[in-house]
PDB file of C-alpha atoms in Angstrom:
ATOM      1  CA  UNK A 240     -27.173 -12.177 -57.604  1.00  0.00           C
ATOM      2  CA  UNK A 241     -24.331 -12.981 -55.222  1.00  0.00           C
ATOM      3  CA  UNK A 242     -23.518  -9.303 -54.840  1.00  0.00           C
ATOM      4  CA  UNK A 243     -27.172  -8.494 -54.267  1.00  0.00           C
ATOM      5  CA  UNK A 244     -27.370 -11.293 -51.719  1.00  0.00           C
ATOM      6  CA  UNK A 245     -24.391  -9.864 -49.875  1.00  0.00           C
ATOM      7  CA  UNK A 246     -25.856  -6.378 -49.986  1.00  0.00           C
ATOM      8  CA  UNK A 247     -29.146  -7.669 -48.627  1.00  0.00           C
ATOM      9  CA  UNK A 248     -27.351  -9.503 -45.820  1.00  0.00           C
ATOM     10  CA  UNK A 249     -25.338  -6.433 -44.869  1.00  0.00           C
ATOM     11  CA  UNK A 250     -28.486  -4.345 -44.700  1.00  0.00           C
ATOM     12  CA  UNK A 251     -30.184  -6.928 -42.521  1.00  0.00           C
ATOM     13  CA  UNK A 252     -27.234  -6.930 -40.100  1.00  0.00           C
ATOM     14  CA  UNK A 253     -26.718  -3.181 -40.003  1.00  0.00           C
ATOM     15  CA  UNK A 254     -29.543  -2.204 -37.624  1.00  0.00           C
ATOM     16  CA  UNK A 255     -28.935  -4.833 -34.896  1.00  0.00           C
ATOM     17  CA  UNK A 256     -25.170  -4.246 -35.094  1.00  0.00           C
ATOM     18  CA  UNK A 257     -25.640  -0.501 -34.766  1.00  0.00           C
ATOM     19  CA  UNK A 258     -27.998  -0.919 -31.827  1.00  0.00           C
ATOM     20  CA  UNK A 259     -25.536  -3.275 -30.092  1.00  0.00           C
ATOM     21  CA  UNK A 260     -22.620  -0.862 -30.462  1.00  0.00           C
ATOM     22  CA  UNK A 261     -24.789   2.031 -29.322  1.00  0.00           C
ATOM     23  CA  UNK A 262     -25.787   0.070 -26.209  1.00  0.00           C
ATOM     24  CA  UNK A 263     -22.149  -0.760 -25.397  1.00  0.00           C
ATOM     25  CA  UNK A 264     -21.103   2.882 -25.728  1.00  0.00           C
ATOM     26  CA  UNK A 265     -24.034   4.041 -23.602  1.00  0.00           C
ATOM     27  CA  UNK A 266     -23.126   1.508 -20.897  1.00  0.00           C
ATOM     28  CA  UNK A 267     -19.556   2.703 -20.563  1.00  0.00           C
ATOM     29  CA  UNK A 268     -20.616   6.348 -20.638  1.00  0.00           C
ATOM     30  CA  UNK A 269     -23.047   5.616 -17.794  1.00  0.00           C
ATOM     31  CA  UNK A 270     -20.411   3.712 -15.821  1.00  0.00           C
ATOM     32  CA  UNK A 271     -17.070   5.468 -16.496  1.00  0.00           C
ATOM     33  CA  UNK A 272     -15.364   3.613 -13.641  1.00  0.00           C
ATOM     34  CA  UNK A 273     -15.407   0.524 -15.834  1.00  0.00           C
ATOM     35  CA  UNK A 274     -12.966   2.187 -18.236  1.00  0.00           C
ATOM     36  CA  UNK A 275     -11.219   4.530 -15.821  1.00  0.00           C
ATOM     37  CA  UNK A 276      -7.478   4.931 -15.757  1.00  0.00           C
ATOM     38  CA  UNK A 277      -5.204   3.626 -13.037  1.00  0.00           C
ATOM     39  CA  UNK A 278      -6.198   4.899  -9.553  1.00  0.00           C
ATOM     40  CA  UNK A 279      -4.114   7.858  -8.423  1.00  0.00           C
ATOM     41  CA  UNK A 280      -3.099   9.442  -5.124  1.00  0.00           C
ATOM     42  CA  UNK A 281      -5.011  12.538  -4.016  1.00  0.00           C
ATOM     43  CA  UNK A 282      -2.876  13.465  -1.016  1.00  0.00           C
ATOM     44  CA  UNK A 283      -2.834  13.394   2.778  1.00  0.00           C
ATOM     45  CA  UNK A 284      -4.554  16.767   3.209  1.00  0.00           C
ATOM     46  CA  UNK A 285      -7.863  15.189   2.194  1.00  0.00           C
ATOM     47  CA  UNK A 286      -7.404  12.511   4.851  1.00  0.00           C
ATOM     48  CA  UNK A 287      -6.758  15.171   7.497  1.00  0.00           C
ATOM     49  CA  UNK A 288     -10.286  16.542   7.077  1.00  0.00           C
ATOM     50  CA  UNK A 289     -11.649  13.560   9.027  1.00  0.00           C
ATOM     51  CA  UNK A 290      -8.559  11.916  10.512  1.00  0.00           C
ATOM     52  CA  UNK A 291      -7.039  14.839  12.404  1.00  0.00           C
ATOM     53  CA  UNK A 292      -5.444  12.800  15.186  1.00  0.00           C
ATOM     54  CA  UNK A 293      -3.829  10.373  12.745  1.00  0.00           C
ATOM     55  CA  UNK A 294      -2.523  13.304  10.707  1.00  0.00           C
ATOM     56  CA  UNK A 295      -0.902  14.823  13.819  1.00  0.00           C
ATOM     57  CA  UNK A 296       0.889  11.531  14.460  1.00  0.00           C
ATOM     58  CA  UNK A 297       2.088  11.363  10.845  1.00  0.00           C
ATOM     59  CA  UNK A 298       3.549  14.886  11.042  1.00  0.00           C
ATOM     60  CA  UNK A 299       5.986  13.695  13.736  1.00  0.00           C
ATOM     61  CA  UNK A 300       7.204  10.601  11.894  1.00  0.00           C
ATOM     62  CA  UNK A 301      10.231  10.084   9.670  1.00  0.00           C
ATOM     63  CA  UNK A 302       7.783   9.268   6.883  1.00  0.00           C
ATOM     64  CA  UNK A 303       6.766  12.932   7.073  1.00  0.00           C
ATOM     65  CA  UNK A 304      10.007  14.713   8.040  1.00  0.00           C
ATOM     66  CA  UNK A 305      12.116  12.793   5.503  1.00  0.00           C
ATOM     67  CA  UNK A 306      10.529  14.911   2.769  1.00  0.00           C
ATOM     68  CA  UNK A 307      12.890  17.732   3.787  1.00  0.00           C
ATOM     69  CA  UNK A 308      15.863  15.655   4.908  1.00  0.00           C
ATOM     70  CA  UNK A 309      16.298  12.434   2.928  1.00  0.00           C
ATOM     71  CA  UNK A 310      18.084  14.178   0.024  1.00  0.00           C
ATOM     72  CA  UNK A 311      20.589  15.979   2.251  1.00  0.00           C
ATOM     73  CA  UNK A 312      24.150  14.775   2.653  1.00  0.00           C
ATOM     74  CA  UNK A 313      24.766  13.439   6.195  1.00  0.00           C
ATOM     75  CA  UNK A 314      27.396  15.057   8.391  1.00  0.00           C
ATOM     76  CA  UNK A 315      28.530  11.580   9.380  1.00  0.00           C
ATOM     77  CA  UNK A 316      30.629  10.301   6.463  1.00  0.00           C
ATOM     78  CA  UNK A 317      29.928   6.682   7.450  1.00  0.00           C
ATOM     79  CA  UNK A 318      26.244   7.089   6.573  1.00  0.00           C
ATOM     80  CA  UNK A 319      24.872   6.577   3.022  1.00  0.00           C
ATOM     81  CA  UNK A 320      25.325   9.499   0.622  1.00  0.00           C
ATOM     82  CA  UNK A 321      22.117  10.388  -1.260  1.00  0.00           C
ATOM     83  CA  UNK A 322      24.185  12.237  -3.858  1.00  0.00           C
ATOM     84  CA  UNK A 323      26.345   9.180  -4.498  1.00  0.00           C
ATOM     85  CA  UNK A 324      23.341   6.848  -4.754  1.00  0.00           C
ATOM     86  CA  UNK A 325      21.527   9.244  -7.074  1.00  0.00           C
ATOM     87  CA  UNK A 326      24.561   9.533  -9.326  1.00  0.00           C
ATOM     88  CA  UNK A 327      24.908   5.740  -9.476  1.00  0.00           C
ATOM     89  CA  UNK A 328      21.274   5.281 -10.495  1.00  0.00           C
ATOM     90  CA  UNK A 329      21.455   8.057 -13.093  1.00  0.00           C
ATOM     91  CA  UNK A 330      18.575   9.950 -14.660  1.00  0.00           C
ATOM     92  CA  UNK A 331      17.268  13.032 -12.885  1.00  0.00           C
ATOM     93  CA  UNK A 332      19.711  14.750 -10.555  1.00  0.00           C
ATOM     94  CA  UNK A 333      17.111  15.436  -7.869  1.00  0.00           C
ATOM     95  CA  UNK A 334      15.607  12.666  -5.763  1.00  0.00           C
ATOM     96  CA  UNK A 335      12.114  14.109  -6.078  1.00  0.00           C
ATOM     97  CA  UNK A 336      12.283  13.771  -9.854  1.00  0.00           C
ATOM     98  CA  UNK A 337      14.089  10.458 -10.048  1.00  0.00           C
ATOM     99  CA  UNK A 338      11.705   7.572 -10.780  1.00  0.00           C
ATOM    100  CA  UNK A 339      13.788   5.094  -8.811  1.00  0.00           C
ATOM    101  CA  UNK A 340      13.886   7.292  -5.710  1.00  0.00           C
ATOM    102  CA  UNK A 341      10.299   8.455  -5.622  1.00  0.00           C
ATOM    103  CA  UNK A 342       8.959   4.897  -5.726  1.00  0.00           C
ATOM    104  CA  UNK A 343       9.413   4.769  -1.957  1.00  0.00           C
ATOM    105  CA  UNK A 344      10.637   8.103  -0.659  1.00  0.00           C
ATOM    106  CA  UNK A 345       7.840  10.357  -1.891  1.00  0.00           C
ATOM    107  CA  UNK A 346       4.114  10.486  -2.567  1.00  0.00           C
ATOM    108  CA  UNK A 347       3.036  11.464  -6.083  1.00  0.00           C
ATOM    109  CA  UNK A 348      -0.247  13.390  -5.865  1.00  0.00           C
ATOM    110  CA  UNK A 349      -2.717  14.467  -8.557  1.00  0.00           C
ATOM    111  CA  UNK A 350      -5.837  16.632  -8.334  1.00  0.00           C
ATOM    112  CA  UNK A 351      -7.533  14.673 -11.109  1.00  0.00           C
ATOM    113  CA  UNK A 352      -6.751  11.979 -13.659  1.00  0.00           C
ATOM    114  CA  UNK A 353      -5.564  14.431 -16.339  1.00  0.00           C
ATOM    115  CA  UNK A 354      -3.321  16.521 -14.090  1.00  0.00           C
ATOM    116  CA  UNK A 355       0.441  16.132 -13.793  1.00  0.00           C
ATOM    117  CA  UNK A 356       1.600  14.578 -10.558  1.00  0.00           C
ATOM    118  CA  UNK A 357       3.166  16.720  -7.846  1.00  0.00           C
ATOM    119  CA  UNK A 358       5.393  15.661  -4.985  1.00  0.00           C
ATOM    120  CA  UNK A 359       4.230  17.338  -1.794  1.00  0.00           C
ATOM    121  CA  UNK A 360       5.141  14.826   0.915  1.00  0.00           C
ATOM    122  CA  UNK A 361       7.157  11.807   1.846  1.00  0.00           C
ATOM    123  CA  UNK A 362       5.583   8.426   2.557  1.00  0.00           C
ATOM    124  CA  UNK A 363       1.972   9.188   3.479  1.00  0.00           C
ATOM    125  CA  UNK A 364      -1.522   7.771   4.089  1.00  0.00           C
ATOM    126  CA  UNK A 365      -2.096   6.333   0.622  1.00  0.00           C
ATOM    127  CA  UNK A 366       1.338   4.698   0.566  1.00  0.00           C
ATOM    128  CA  UNK A 367      -0.160   2.193   3.009  1.00  0.00           C
ATOM    129  CA  UNK A 368      -3.908   2.453   2.440  1.00  0.00           C
ATOM    130  CA  UNK A 369      -3.983   2.580  -1.362  1.00  0.00           C
ATOM    131  CA  UNK A 370      -4.407   5.322  -3.976  1.00  0.00           C
ATOM    132  CA  UNK A 371      -7.679   7.072  -3.104  1.00  0.00           C
ATOM    133  CA  UNK A 372      -9.070   8.424  -6.385  1.00  0.00           C
ATOM    134  CA  UNK A 373     -11.573   5.565  -6.701  1.00  0.00           C
ATOM    135  CA  UNK A 374     -12.313   4.763  -3.074  1.00  0.00           C
ATOM    136  CA  UNK A 375     -12.420   8.182  -1.410  1.00  0.00           C
ATOM    137  CA  UNK A 376     -15.955   9.173  -2.582  1.00  0.00           C
ATOM    138  CA  UNK A 377     -17.249   5.780  -1.436  1.00  0.00           C
ATOM    139  CA  UNK A 378     -15.409   5.938   1.881  1.00  0.00           C
ATOM    140  CA  UNK A 379     -16.842   9.420   2.525  1.00  0.00           C
ATOM    141  CA  UNK A 380     -20.418   8.461   1.669  1.00  0.00           C
ATOM    142  CA  UNK A 381     -22.230   8.124   4.996  1.00  0.00           C
ATOM    143  CA  UNK A 382     -25.673   8.260   3.417  1.00  0.00           C
ATOM    144  CA  UNK A 383     -26.758  11.618   4.790  1.00  0.00           C
ATOM    145  CA  UNK A 384     -30.515  12.185   5.066  1.00  0.00           C
ATOM    146  CA  UNK A 385     -31.240   9.063   3.010  1.00  0.00           C
ATOM    147  CA  UNK A 386     -30.209   6.903   5.957  1.00  0.00           C
ATOM    148  CA  UNK A 387     -32.877   7.506   8.587  1.00  0.00           C
ATOM    149  CA  UNK A 388     -33.334   4.360  10.619  1.00  0.00           C
ATOM    150  CA  UNK A 389     -30.752   2.365  12.566  1.00  0.00           C
ATOM    151  CA  UNK A 390     -31.194  -0.698  10.341  1.00  0.00           C
ATOM    152  CA  UNK A 391     -30.704   1.411   7.223  1.00  0.00           C
ATOM    153  CA  UNK A 392     -27.560   2.932   8.718  1.00  0.00           C
ATOM    154  CA  UNK A 393     -26.133  -0.515   9.471  1.00  0.00           C
ATOM    155  CA  UNK A 394     -26.865  -1.754   5.944  1.00  0.00           C
ATOM    156  CA  UNK A 395     -25.369   1.381   4.446  1.00  0.00           C
ATOM    157  CA  UNK A 396     -22.198   0.987   6.530  1.00  0.00           C
ATOM    158  CA  UNK A 397     -21.731  -2.603   5.346  1.00  0.00           C
ATOM    159  CA  UNK A 398     -22.166  -1.504   1.732  1.00  0.00           C
ATOM    160  CA  UNK A 399     -19.896   1.520   2.179  1.00  0.00           C
ATOM    161  CA  UNK A 400     -17.086  -0.655   3.553  1.00  0.00           C
ATOM    162  CA  UNK A 401     -17.520  -3.296   0.840  1.00  0.00           C
ATOM    163  CA  UNK A 402     -17.637  -0.740  -1.977  1.00  0.00           C
ATOM    164  CA  UNK A 403     -14.595   1.186  -0.738  1.00  0.00           C
ATOM    165  CA  UNK A 404     -12.653  -2.061  -0.323  1.00  0.00           C
ATOM    166  CA  UNK A 405     -13.532  -3.154  -3.862  1.00  0.00           C
ATOM    167  CA  UNK A 406     -12.317   0.249  -5.085  1.00  0.00           C
ATOM    168  CA  UNK A 407      -8.900  -0.267  -3.489  1.00  0.00           C
ATOM    169  CA  UNK A 408      -9.065   1.006   0.101  1.00  0.00           C
ATOM    170  CA  UNK A 409      -6.833  -0.988   2.436  1.00  0.00           C
ATOM    171  CA  UNK A 410      -8.505  -0.688   5.849  1.00  0.00           C
ATOM    172  CA  UNK A 411      -6.521  -0.978   9.064  1.00  0.00           C
ATOM    173  CA  UNK A 412      -8.355  -4.270   9.658  1.00  0.00           C
ATOM    174  CA  UNK A 413      -6.728  -5.695   6.499  1.00  0.00           C
ATOM    175  CA  UNK A 414      -3.586  -6.589   8.413  1.00  0.00           C
ATOM    176  CA  UNK A 415      -1.844  -8.696   5.794  1.00  0.00           C
ATOM    177  CA  UNK A 416      -2.367  -6.109   3.056  1.00  0.00           C
ATOM    178  CA  UNK A 417      -0.951  -3.387   5.329  1.00  0.00           C
ATOM    179  CA  UNK A 418       2.075  -5.556   6.129  1.00  0.00           C
ATOM    180  CA  UNK A 419       2.492  -6.373   2.447  1.00  0.00           C
ATOM    181  CA  UNK A 420       2.708  -2.661   1.620  1.00  0.00           C
ATOM    182  CA  UNK A 421       5.366  -2.104   4.289  1.00  0.00           C
ATOM    183  CA  UNK A 422       7.514  -4.863   2.797  1.00  0.00           C
ATOM    184  CA  UNK A 423       7.396  -3.275  -0.645  1.00  0.00           C
ATOM    185  CA  UNK A 424       9.775  -0.513   0.405  1.00  0.00           C
ATOM    186  CA  UNK A 425      11.341  -1.809   3.610  1.00  0.00           C
ATOM    187  CA  UNK A 426      12.371  -4.984   1.818  1.00  0.00           C
ATOM    188  CA  UNK A 427      13.509  -3.172  -1.353  1.00  0.00           C
ATOM    189  CA  UNK A 428      10.861  -5.261  -3.088  1.00  0.00           C
ATOM    190  CA  UNK A 429       8.958  -2.678  -5.123  1.00  0.00           C
ATOM    191  CA  UNK A 430       7.871  -4.414  -8.355  1.00  0.00           C
ATOM    192  CA  UNK A 431       8.802  -1.281 -10.334  1.00  0.00           C
ATOM    193  CA  UNK A 432      12.341  -1.249  -8.984  1.00  0.00           C
ATOM    194  CA  UNK A 433      14.636  -2.453 -11.768  1.00  0.00           C
ATOM    195  CA  UNK A 434      17.309  -5.071 -11.116  1.00  0.00           C
ATOM    196  CA  UNK A 435      20.056  -2.907 -12.600  1.00  0.00           C
ATOM    197  CA  UNK A 436      19.084   0.018 -10.407  1.00  0.00           C
ATOM    198  CA  UNK A 437      19.055  -2.234  -7.349  1.00  0.00           C
ATOM    199  CA  UNK A 438      22.624  -3.284  -7.975  1.00  0.00           C
ATOM    200  CA  UNK A 439      23.716   0.325  -8.529  1.00  0.00           C
ATOM    201  CA  UNK A 440      21.918   1.561  -5.413  1.00  0.00           C
ATOM    202  CA  UNK A 441      23.380  -1.092  -3.150  1.00  0.00           C
ATOM    203  CA  UNK A 442      26.813  -0.652  -4.713  1.00  0.00           C
ATOM    204  CA  UNK A 443      26.642   3.042  -3.863  1.00  0.00           C
ATOM    205  CA  UNK A 444      25.745   2.319  -0.248  1.00  0.00           C
ATOM    206  CA  UNK A 445      21.943   2.335  -0.189  1.00  0.00           C
ATOM    207  CA  UNK A 446      20.870   0.533   2.989  1.00  0.00           C
ATOM    208  CA  UNK A 447      18.778  -2.619   3.114  1.00  0.00           C
ATOM    209  CA  UNK A 448      17.493  -3.861   6.464  1.00  0.00           C
ATOM    210  CA  UNK A 449      16.740  -7.604   6.441  1.00  0.00           C
ATOM    211  CA  UNK A 450      15.755  -7.420  10.122  1.00  0.00           C
ATOM    212  CA  UNK A 451      12.782  -5.095   9.563  1.00  0.00           C
ATOM    213  CA  UNK A 452       9.977  -6.362  11.817  1.00  0.00           C
ATOM    214  CA  UNK A 453       6.404  -5.106  11.661  1.00  0.00           C
ATOM    215  CA  UNK A 454       5.536  -4.641  15.354  1.00  0.00           C
ATOM    216  CA  UNK A 455       8.815  -2.889  16.117  1.00  0.00           C
ATOM    217  CA  UNK A 456       8.374  -0.426  13.257  1.00  0.00           C
ATOM    218  CA  UNK A 457       4.603   0.071  13.401  1.00  0.00           C
ATOM    219  CA  UNK A 458       3.852   0.442  17.123  1.00  0.00           C
ATOM    220  CA  UNK A 459       6.346   3.179  17.896  1.00  0.00           C
ATOM    221  CA  UNK A 460       6.375   6.676  16.398  1.00  0.00           C
ATOM    222  CA  UNK A 461       3.998   5.839  13.542  1.00  0.00           C
ATOM    223  CA  UNK A 462       1.296   4.164  15.651  1.00  0.00           C
ATOM    224  CA  UNK A 463      -2.079   5.768  14.886  1.00  0.00           C
ATOM    225  CA  UNK A 464      -4.824   3.604  16.373  1.00  0.00           C
ATOM    226  CA  UNK A 465      -7.750   5.944  17.038  1.00  0.00           C
ATOM    227  CA  UNK A 466     -11.040   4.114  17.508  1.00  0.00           C
ATOM    228  CA  UNK A 467     -14.461   4.807  19.074  1.00  0.00           C
ATOM    229  CA  UNK A 468     -15.532   5.655  21.683  1.00  0.00           C
ATOM    230  CA  UNK A 469     -12.517   7.925  22.284  1.00  0.00           C
ATOM    231  CA  UNK A 470     -11.061   8.950  18.937  1.00  0.00           C
ATOM    232  CA  UNK A 471      -8.358  11.060  20.583  1.00  0.00           C
ATOM    233  CA  UNK A 472      -6.701   8.109  22.324  1.00  0.00           C
ATOM    234  CA  UNK A 473      -3.892   6.460  20.372  1.00  0.00           C
ATOM    235  CA  UNK A 474      -4.559   2.922  21.587  1.00  0.00           C
ATOM    236  CA  UNK A 475      -1.707   0.506  22.204  1.00  0.00           C
ATOM    237  CA  UNK A 476      -1.908  -3.109  21.067  1.00  0.00           C
ATOM    238  CA  UNK A 477      -2.444  -5.780  23.678  1.00  0.00           C
ATOM    239  CA  UNK A 478       0.150  -8.612  23.825  1.00  0.00           C
ATOM    240  CA  UNK A 479      -2.349 -10.850  22.030  1.00  0.00           C
ATOM    241  CA  UNK A 480      -2.804  -8.304  19.222  1.00  0.00           C
ATOM    242  CA  UNK A 481       0.944  -7.800  18.979  1.00  0.00           C
ATOM    243  CA  UNK A 482       1.561 -11.525  18.645  1.00  0.00           C
ATOM    244  CA  UNK A 483      -0.962 -11.829  15.822  1.00  0.00           C
ATOM    245  CA  UNK A 484       0.437  -8.780  14.025  1.00  0.00           C
ATOM    246  CA  UNK A 485       3.989 -10.077  14.490  1.00  0.00           C
ATOM    247  CA  UNK A 486       3.062 -13.381  12.861  1.00  0.00           C
ATOM    248  CA  UNK A 487       1.303 -11.640   9.975  1.00  0.00           C
ATOM    249  CA  UNK A 488       4.332  -9.407   9.459  1.00  0.00           C
ATOM    250  CA  UNK A 489       6.593 -12.443   9.284  1.00  0.00           C
ATOM    251  CA  UNK A 490       4.260 -14.046   6.744  1.00  0.00           C
ATOM    252  CA  UNK A 491       4.425 -10.914   4.587  1.00  0.00           C
ATOM    253  CA  UNK A 492       8.216 -10.770   4.900  1.00  0.00           C
ATOM    254  CA  UNK A 493       8.547 -14.421   3.873  1.00  0.00           C
ATOM    255  CA  UNK A 494       6.364 -13.992   0.781  1.00  0.00           C
ATOM    256  CA  UNK A 495       8.120 -10.749  -0.141  1.00  0.00           C
ATOM    257  CA  UNK A 496      11.639 -12.132   0.244  1.00  0.00           C
ATOM    258  CA  UNK A 497      10.849 -15.353  -1.600  1.00  0.00           C
ATOM    259  CA  UNK A 498       9.183 -13.463  -4.441  1.00  0.00           C
ATOM    260  CA  UNK A 499      12.099 -11.098  -5.093  1.00  0.00           C
ATOM    261  CA  UNK A 500      14.980 -13.455  -4.341  1.00  0.00           C
ATOM    262  CA  UNK A 501      15.798 -13.812  -8.032  1.00  0.00           C
ATOM    263  CA  UNK A 502      15.050 -10.172  -8.916  1.00  0.00           C
ATOM    264  CA  UNK A 503      18.733  -9.215  -8.894  1.00  0.00           C
ATOM    265  CA  UNK A 504      22.056 -11.029  -9.098  1.00  0.00           C
ATOM    266  CA  UNK A 505      23.603  -8.497  -6.725  1.00  0.00           C
ATOM    267  CA  UNK A 506      25.141 -10.639  -3.899  1.00  0.00           C
ATOM    268  CA  UNK A 507      24.250  -8.113  -1.179  1.00  0.00           C
ATOM    269  CA  UNK A 508      20.623  -8.131  -2.293  1.00  0.00           C
ATOM    270  CA  UNK A 509      20.374 -11.928  -2.453  1.00  0.00           C
ATOM    271  CA  UNK A 510      22.020 -12.262   0.953  1.00  0.00           C
ATOM    272  CA  UNK A 511      19.573  -9.782   2.506  1.00  0.00           C
ATOM    273  CA  UNK A 512      16.528 -11.518   0.998  1.00  0.00           C
ATOM    274  CA  UNK A 513      17.755 -14.902   2.194  1.00  0.00           C
ATOM    275  CA  UNK A 514      18.130 -13.502   5.696  1.00  0.00           C
ATOM    276  CA  UNK A 515      14.608 -12.004   5.562  1.00  0.00           C
ATOM    277  CA  UNK A 516      13.228 -15.408   4.575  1.00  0.00           C
ATOM    278  CA  UNK A 517      15.264 -17.249   7.224  1.00  0.00           C
ATOM    279  CA  UNK A 518      14.167 -14.801   9.941  1.00  0.00           C
ATOM    280  CA  UNK A 519      10.514 -15.271   8.985  1.00  0.00           C
ATOM    281  CA  UNK A 520      10.751 -19.055   8.868  1.00  0.00           C
ATOM    282  CA  UNK A 521      12.383 -19.146  12.298  1.00  0.00           C
ATOM    283  CA  UNK A 522       9.718 -16.803  13.702  1.00  0.00           C
ATOM    284  CA  UNK A 523       6.836 -18.881  12.338  1.00  0.00           C
ATOM    285  CA  UNK A 524       8.311 -22.314  13.040  1.00  0.00           C
ATOM    286  CA  UNK A 525       6.347 -22.662  16.273  1.00  0.00           C
ATOM    287  CA  UNK A 526       2.994 -21.672  14.766  1.00  0.00           C
ATOM    288  CA  UNK A 527       1.149 -24.767  13.526  1.00  0.00           C
ATOM    289  CA  UNK A 528      -1.163 -22.745  11.262  1.00  0.00           C
ATOM    290  CA  UNK A 529       1.905 -21.632   9.271  1.00  0.00           C
ATOM    291  CA  UNK A 530       2.816 -25.131   8.010  1.00  0.00           C
ATOM    292  CA  UNK A 531       1.359 -24.684   4.521  1.00  0.00           C
ATOM    293  CA  UNK A 532       2.829 -21.199   4.177  1.00  0.00           C
ATOM    294  CA  UNK A 533       6.293 -22.389   5.221  1.00  0.00           C
ATOM    295  CA  UNK A 534       6.122 -25.232   2.720  1.00  0.00           C
ATOM    296  CA  UNK A 535       4.944 -22.944  -0.081  1.00  0.00           C
ATOM    297  CA  UNK A 536       5.416 -19.193   0.568  1.00  0.00           C
ATOM    298  CA  UNK A 537       2.749 -17.589  -1.620  1.00  0.00           C
ATOM    299  CA  UNK A 538       0.388 -14.661  -1.145  1.00  0.00           C
ATOM    300  CA  UNK A 539      -2.579 -17.025  -1.272  1.00  0.00           C
ATOM    301  CA  UNK A 540      -1.173 -19.154   1.542  1.00  0.00           C
ATOM    302  CA  UNK A 541      -0.268 -16.054   3.548  1.00  0.00           C
ATOM    303  CA  UNK A 542      -3.851 -14.812   3.339  1.00  0.00           C
ATOM    304  CA  UNK A 543      -5.106 -18.260   4.402  1.00  0.00           C
ATOM    305  CA  UNK A 544      -2.691 -18.135   7.329  1.00  0.00           C
ATOM    306  CA  UNK A 545      -3.907 -14.654   8.314  1.00  0.00           C
ATOM    307  CA  UNK A 546      -7.502 -15.908   8.363  1.00  0.00           C
ATOM    308  CA  UNK A 547      -6.541 -19.035  10.310  1.00  0.00           C
ATOM    309  CA  UNK A 548      -4.916 -17.107  13.173  1.00  0.00           C
ATOM    310  CA  UNK A 549      -7.485 -14.315  13.373  1.00  0.00           C
ATOM    311  CA  UNK A 550      -8.476 -13.728  16.991  1.00  0.00           C
ATOM    312  CA  UNK A 551      -6.198 -16.489  18.306  1.00  0.00           C
ATOM    313  CA  UNK A 552      -3.776 -15.949  21.150  1.00  0.00           C
ATOM    314  CA  UNK A 553      -0.283 -16.624  19.801  1.00  0.00           C
ATOM    315  CA  UNK A 554       1.599 -15.186  22.749  1.00  0.00           C
ATOM    316  CA  UNK A 555       2.662 -18.700  23.741  1.00  0.00           C
ATOM    317  CA  UNK A 556       4.057 -19.260  20.235  1.00  0.00           C
ATOM    318  CA  UNK A 557       5.786 -15.969  19.465  1.00  0.00           C
ATOM    319  CA  UNK A 558       5.493 -13.897  22.640  1.00  0.00           C
ATOM    320  CA  UNK A 559       9.176 -14.280  23.514  1.00  0.00           C
ATOM    321  CA  UNK A 560      10.116 -12.941  20.066  1.00  0.00           C
ATOM    322  CA  UNK A 561       8.159  -9.706  20.344  1.00  0.00           C
ATOM    323  CA  UNK A 562      10.279  -6.540  20.518  1.00  0.00           C
ATOM    324  CA  UNK A 563      10.566  -4.697  23.822  1.00  0.00           C
ATOM    325  CA  UNK A 564       8.661  -1.432  23.960  1.00  0.00           C
ATOM    326  CA  UNK A 565      11.946   0.428  24.381  1.00  0.00           C
ATOM    327  CA  UNK A 566      13.123  -0.908  21.015  1.00  0.00           C
ATOM    328  CA  UNK A 567      10.164   0.467  19.061  1.00  0.00           C
ATOM    329  CA  UNK A 568      11.095   2.781  16.209  1.00  0.00           C
TER     330      UNK A 568
END
């Protein structure tokens, strides 16, 4: 009787269980993005289709030209030797194939999720704005004929921006997130960079620049600020905009340096991260909104700080610390 009871129970549960599993499978088939793999980079050429002026700027930067030069041995013997650094790190003998090197020096592109990655450029659009496989179709969706009236167009734009952001697009208006991405490489703070490799790289002469500052490095040769109504004009930041961006850059540097301080025991690395943190603290010491961030340097507090200073004029607080135009990189 017990066995029959169990058999009866199993039969009674079979249909609803089957229907539940069928529904789950159907849901994920209908919405594959819910189970999609990690977003991947599709390459700068796709960006060029709409962002021609920005692409032209990129082609003149070291981010672009380094693709053909960064692996070459310098004529000046006092400069770092790529060959020596590569040998110290070990693994692949070419920078383009070495996992440690291509974390920052190259862009790994794929046509689709199942394809093998290819290295076709140096640091590029998606290095700063996020891997585009998920957000590009959303970013490119302007509604077409479905958006007829002005109100519909406005609603569609709001949704397009929100959807693309949720899918990983880092817009130029997301100033902290942009700064955060810069610090990943310029602070030798990439989360995938192993502590042992860091020590080997620095021991072999790999540079680390604790004085990297966002305005100085972003408003020179790599500046690409093309906005309506004249998309061909590469707009310069006003002093007020520079001051805000400077403060946000210092916030990102402080969080980055604090977060990776204990990543390696290499003295040169620790010293550089301490200097990055000290520089940022000194820069933000006169900004009252930075009090919580200075007391507890976390990403959450940095984002709060970014929101708190949005639109404010900080030229009186940090204006004297801004780099001269002639010092832009």
